[in-house]
Coordinates of C-alpha atoms in Angstrom, one line a residue:
M273 CA -48.4 21.3 -25.3
R274 CA -45.2 20.7 -26.4
P275 CA -42.7 18.3 -25.3
S276 CA -39.4 19.8 -23.9
V277 CA -36.3 19.2 -25.3
P278 CA -33.8 17.7 -22.6
A279 CA -31.1 20.2 -21.5
E280 CA -27.9 19.3 -23.6
R281 CA -25.4 17.2 -20.7
R282 CA -21.8 19.1 -20.4
L283 CA -19.1 16.5 -21.3
G284 CA -14.9 17.1 -20.3
V285 CA -12.1 15.4 -22.0
F286 CA -9.7 14.0 -19.1
A287 CA -6.3 12.4 -20.0
I288 CA -4.1 10.3 -18.3
N289 CA -0.9 10.8 -19.5
L290 CA 3.3 10.0 -17.5
D291 CA 4.9 13.1 -16.3
R292 CA 8.4 11.8 -18.7
S293 CA 5.8 11.4 -21.5
P294 CA 5.4 14.7 -23.0
E295 CA 5.0 13.6 -26.5
R296 CA 1.8 11.9 -25.7
W297 CA 0.4 14.7 -24.6
Q298 CA 1.0 16.7 -27.6
A299 CA -0.1 14.0 -29.6
L300 CA -3.3 14.1 -27.7
Q301 CA -3.7 17.9 -27.6
Q302 CA -3.7 17.9 -31.1
A303 CA -5.9 14.7 -32.0
F304 CA -8.3 15.6 -29.1
G305 CA -8.3 19.6 -29.1
P306 CA -9.9 20.4 -31.4
L307 CA -13.3 19.2 -30.3
P308 CA -15.4 21.6 -28.5
Y309 CA -14.4 20.4 -24.9
R310 CA -12.3 21.3 -22.7
L311 CA -9.4 18.7 -22.2
Q312 CA -7.5 18.4 -19.0
R313 CA -4.5 16.1 -18.3
I314 CA -4.7 14.0 -15.4
A315 CA -1.3 13.7 -14.4
A316 CA -0.6 9.3 -13.6
L317 CA 1.3 7.9 -10.8
D318 CA 5.0 6.5 -12.2
A319 CA 5.3 2.8 -11.6
R320 CA 9.4 3.0 -11.8
N321 CA 9.8 6.2 -10.2
A322 CA 6.9 6.3 -6.7
P323 CA 5.5 3.1 -6.7
E324 CA 4.2 3.8 -2.9
Q325 CA 1.8 6.6 -4.0
V326 CA 0.5 3.9 -6.4
L327 CA 0.1 1.2 -4.1
A328 CA -1.7 3.9 -2.0
V329 CA -4.5 4.7 -4.2
R330 CA -6.5 1.6 -3.4
G331 CA -4.2 0.3 0.0
L332 CA -2.6 -2.2 -1.6
S333 CA 1.0 -3.5 -1.0
I334 CA 3.3 -5.9 -2.7
T335 CA 2.9 -9.5 -2.2
L336 CA 5.6 -11.1 -4.7
P337 CA 8.7 -9.5 -4.8
P338 CA 9.4 -7.3 -6.5
A339 CA 7.0 -6.4 -8.3
G340 CA 4.3 -8.4 -7.8
I341 CA 1.0 -7.4 -5.9
G342 CA -0.6 -10.8 -6.4
Y343 CA -2.2 -13.1 -8.9
T344 CA -5.3 -11.8 -11.1
H345 CA -9.3 -12.7 -10.2
T346 CA -9.5 -13.9 -14.0
R347 CA -6.1 -15.5 -15.1
G348 CA -4.4 -16.7 -12.1
R349 CA -1.4 -14.6 -12.9
E350 CA 0.8 -12.2 -11.5
Y351 CA -0.7 -8.7 -11.3
L352 CA 2.2 -6.3 -11.0
L353 CA 2.7 -2.9 -10.0
V354 CA 2.5 -1.5 -13.7
Q355 CA -1.1 -3.1 -14.1
E356 CA -2.2 -0.9 -11.1
A357 CA -0.6 2.1 -11.5
C358 CA -2.7 1.9 -14.8
F359 CA -5.9 1.3 -12.7
A360 CA -4.9 4.0 -10.7
G361 CA -4.8 6.6 -13.3
H362 CA -8.1 5.6 -14.0
M363 CA -9.4 5.9 -10.7
M364 CA -7.7 9.6 -10.6
A365 CA -9.8 10.1 -13.4
L366 CA -12.6 9.1 -12.4
E367 CA -12.6 11.3 -9.1
A368 CA -11.8 14.0 -11.2
F369 CA -14.8 13.7 -13.3
L370 CA -17.1 13.6 -10.2
A371 CA -15.1 16.4 -8.4
S372 CA -16.0 18.4 -11.8
D373 CA -20.0 19.7 -13.0
L374 CA -19.6 18.4 -16.0
D375 CA -22.2 15.3 -16.8
L376 CA -20.4 12.9 -18.8
A377 CA -16.6 12.5 -19.2
L378 CA -14.1 10.8 -22.2
I379 CA -11.2 9.1 -20.3
L380 CA -8.4 8.6 -22.6
E381 CA -4.7 6.8 -22.7
D382 CA -2.3 8.6 -23.7
D383 CA -2.2 6.3 -26.6
A384 CA -5.6 6.8 -27.7
E385 CA -5.8 8.1 -31.1
P386 CA -9.8 8.9 -33.1
C387 CA -9.8 6.8 -35.9
G388 CA -13.7 7.5 -37.0
P389 CA -16.7 10.0 -36.2
L390 CA -15.9 10.9 -32.9
A391 CA -17.3 15.0 -32.4
Q392 CA -20.3 13.2 -34.2
V393 CA -21.1 10.7 -31.7
L394 CA -20.1 12.6 -28.7
A395 CA -22.2 15.0 -29.8
A396 CA -24.9 13.1 -30.0
M397 CA -24.1 11.3 -26.4
C398 CA -24.4 14.7 -25.1
R399 CA -28.3 14.7 -26.6
M400 CA -29.1 11.8 -25.2
D401 CA -32.0 11.6 -22.7
H402 CA -31.0 9.0 -20.6
P403 CA -26.6 8.1 -21.5
F404 CA -25.5 4.8 -20.7
P405 CA -23.5 4.4 -17.3
L406 CA -20.5 3.5 -19.9
V407 CA -19.6 3.1 -23.2
R408 CA -16.6 2.5 -24.5
L409 CA -15.3 3.9 -27.9
E410 CA -12.2 1.5 -28.2
G411 CA -11.0 -2.2 -28.0
L412 CA -8.2 -4.1 -28.8
R413 CA -9.7 -6.6 -31.1
N414 CA -11.1 -3.6 -33.4
H415 CA -11.5 -6.3 -36.9
G416 CA -14.8 -7.8 -38.2
R417 CA -17.7 -9.1 -36.6
R418 CA -18.4 -9.6 -32.6
L419 CA -21.8 -11.2 -31.6
A420 CA -23.6 -8.3 -29.7
T421 CA -27.2 -7.2 -29.1
L422 CA -28.5 -3.0 -30.0
A423 CA -28.7 -1.0 -27.5
G424 CA -29.5 2.2 -29.3
H425 CA -27.6 4.2 -32.0
A426 CA -24.7 7.6 -31.1
G427 CA -25.4 9.5 -34.2
P428 CA -23.3 7.0 -36.8
V429 CA -22.8 4.5 -34.7
A430 CA -24.2 1.5 -33.3
L431 CA -23.9 1.1 -29.9
V432 CA -24.5 -2.7 -28.4
R433 CA -23.9 -5.0 -25.8
S434 CA -21.1 -7.5 -26.7
L435 CA -21.3 -11.0 -25.7
R436 CA -17.6 -11.3 -25.6
P437 CA -16.0 -8.4 -24.0
T438 CA -12.8 -6.7 -25.7
A439 CA -9.1 -5.7 -24.0
G440 CA -8.8 -2.3 -24.1
S441 CA -9.2 0.9 -22.0
A442 CA -7.8 3.6 -24.0
A443 CA -11.4 5.7 -24.7
Y444 CA -14.6 5.4 -22.9
V445 CA -17.7 7.9 -21.3
V446 CA -19.1 7.8 -18.5
D447 CA -22.0 9.2 -16.7
R448 CA -21.7 10.2 -13.1
A449 CA -23.3 7.3 -12.3
G450 CA -21.3 4.6 -13.9
A451 CA -18.3 6.7 -12.3
R452 CA -19.4 6.2 -8.9
L453 CA -19.7 2.5 -9.7
L454 CA -16.5 1.7 -10.8
R455 CA -15.1 3.4 -8.3
E456 CA -17.3 1.8 -5.5
N457 CA -16.4 -1.5 -6.7
A458 CA -13.0 -1.3 -7.5
G459 CA -12.2 -2.2 -3.6
H460 CA -8.8 -4.5 -3.9
R461 CA -9.5 -6.2 -6.9
L462 CA -6.5 -7.8 -8.5
V463 CA -6.7 -7.6 -12.0
P464 CA -6.2 -4.7 -14.7
F465 CA -8.2 -2.1 -15.9
D466 CA -9.4 -3.6 -19.2
E467 CA -10.2 -6.4 -17.5
Y468 CA -12.5 -5.0 -14.4
F469 CA -14.1 -2.3 -16.5
A470 CA -15.4 -4.6 -19.5
N471 CA -17.3 -6.8 -17.0
P472 CA -20.3 -6.1 -15.3
A473 CA -20.5 -8.4 -12.5
L474 CA -17.8 -6.9 -11.2
T475 CA -18.9 -3.0 -11.8
G476 CA -22.3 -3.6 -11.8
C477 CA -22.3 -1.3 -14.6
D478 CA -24.1 -1.9 -17.9
I479 CA -21.4 -1.8 -20.4
V480 CA -22.2 -0.7 -23.8
Y481 CA -19.7 -0.3 -27.1
A482 CA -19.7 1.8 -30.2
A483 CA -19.8 -0.5 -33.2
P484 CA -17.5 0.4 -35.0
F485 CA -15.0 2.4 -32.9
P486 CA -14.6 5.5 -33.4
V487 CA -10.8 5.2 -31.4
R488 CA -8.1 3.0 -31.4
Q489 CA -4.4 2.8 -29.5
A490 CA -1.6 4.6 -31.4
E491 CA 1.0 2.1 -33.2
G492 CA 3.8 0.8 -31.2
D493 CA 4.2 -0.8 -27.5
S494 CA 1.8 0.9 -24.4
I495 CA 4.2 1.9 -21.4
I496 CA 2.4 -0.7 -19.5
G497 CA 3.2 -3.9 -22.6
Q498 CA 7.0 -2.0 -23.0
S499 CA 7.5 -2.7 -18.6
Y500 CA 6.8 -7.2 -18.8
R501 CA 6.7 -10.4 -20.9
R502 CA 3.6 -11.5 -20.2
A503 CA 5.4 -14.7 -20.6
A504 CA 7.6 -14.3 -17.7
L505 CA 4.7 -13.6 -15.4
R506 CA 4.2 -16.3 -12.2
K507 CA 1.5 -18.4 -12.4
Q508 CA -0.8 -20.0 -10.0
R509 CA -0.5 -23.7 -10.3
G510 CA -3.1 -26.8 -9.6
P511 CA -5.9 -28.1 -10.4
G512 CA -7.8 -26.0 -7.1
A513 CA -6.3 -22.9 -9.0
Y514 CA -7.5 -24.1 -12.5
L515 CA -10.9 -25.2 -11.3
R516 CA -11.5 -21.6 -9.2
Q517 CA -10.6 -19.6 -12.3
A518 CA -12.7 -21.8 -15.0
W519 CA -15.5 -20.8 -12.2
V520 CA -14.9 -17.1 -12.1
R521 CA -14.3 -16.5 -15.8
A522 CA -17.8 -18.5 -16.1
W523 CA -19.6 -16.4 -14.0
L524 CA -18.4 -13.4 -15.4
R525 CA -19.5 -14.3 -18.7
A526 CA -23.2 -16.2 -17.5
V527 CA -23.5 -12.8 -16.1
L528 CA -22.2 -11.0 -19.5
W529 CA -24.8 -12.4 -21.1
A530 CA -27.6 -12.1 -19.1
R531 CA -27.5 -8.7 -19.1
A532 CA -26.8 -8.1 -22.8
L533 CA -30.2 -10.4 -23.4
A534 CA -32.6 -9.2 -20.9
E535 CA -31.4 -5.6 -22.2
G536 CA -30.8 -6.0 -25.6
G537 CA -32.8 -8.7 -27.3
I538 CA -32.0 -10.9 -30.2
P539 CA -27.8 -11.4 -30.7
G540 CA -26.7 -10.5 -34.3
L541 CA -23.0 -9.2 -36.0
H542 CA -22.3 -6.3 -35.5
R543 CA -19.1 -4.3 -37.4
W544 CA -15.9 -3.7 -34.7

């Protein structure tokens, strides 16, 4: 008896875009529109024009006026409304995906652009027997090699579990189980979205990276990067704050390593 061939999973593309950035939506349509998947725009909430709507997504409030919601759990520095607007946009994209009948979603920020064999990678992921809950397709530190364990392949790229998380949340593929975990475990965590979803200790979600990345962020500052200077952020100070940050970051890294080694075996260097 011949083994049954699994049905190809249905994938949709959800792109987060501010109303005041129509040129970025046009660029997304040109870059990702030719893919054989529906491209849906998610109207991002604007920290500048609709702060109450941003805060309402996760029930937060300003505690460090004029724009600070609190201090980040991982770095002990001010967490800004504009960063929460990014987080809220991803929550809205995940909600839209879960409200659909799709099996997989490619979530994009509006400064994403393909830089590799993206079509082949997505097609391979749609054919997987058991897709990974979260596959990161972009990262800010995207040059050289990084220590990771091999988890599999998606067409021409390797899928690896990194032993060192990287910033960036411009492009990732998530299945329905992964989307639920990302949504349900977000809670009131005060941490930028890219730091949140890079750490399985926070999300409870198995995370793999495409190596090398088939998507990158476009040149130039993001909307968030244009909105503040990192050096100007207020910081928690004193030995208590330092020890708390050290413990949190050690815990995040320990969980990351434990999961990667338990699932993937011997680490090696993989091209980013």
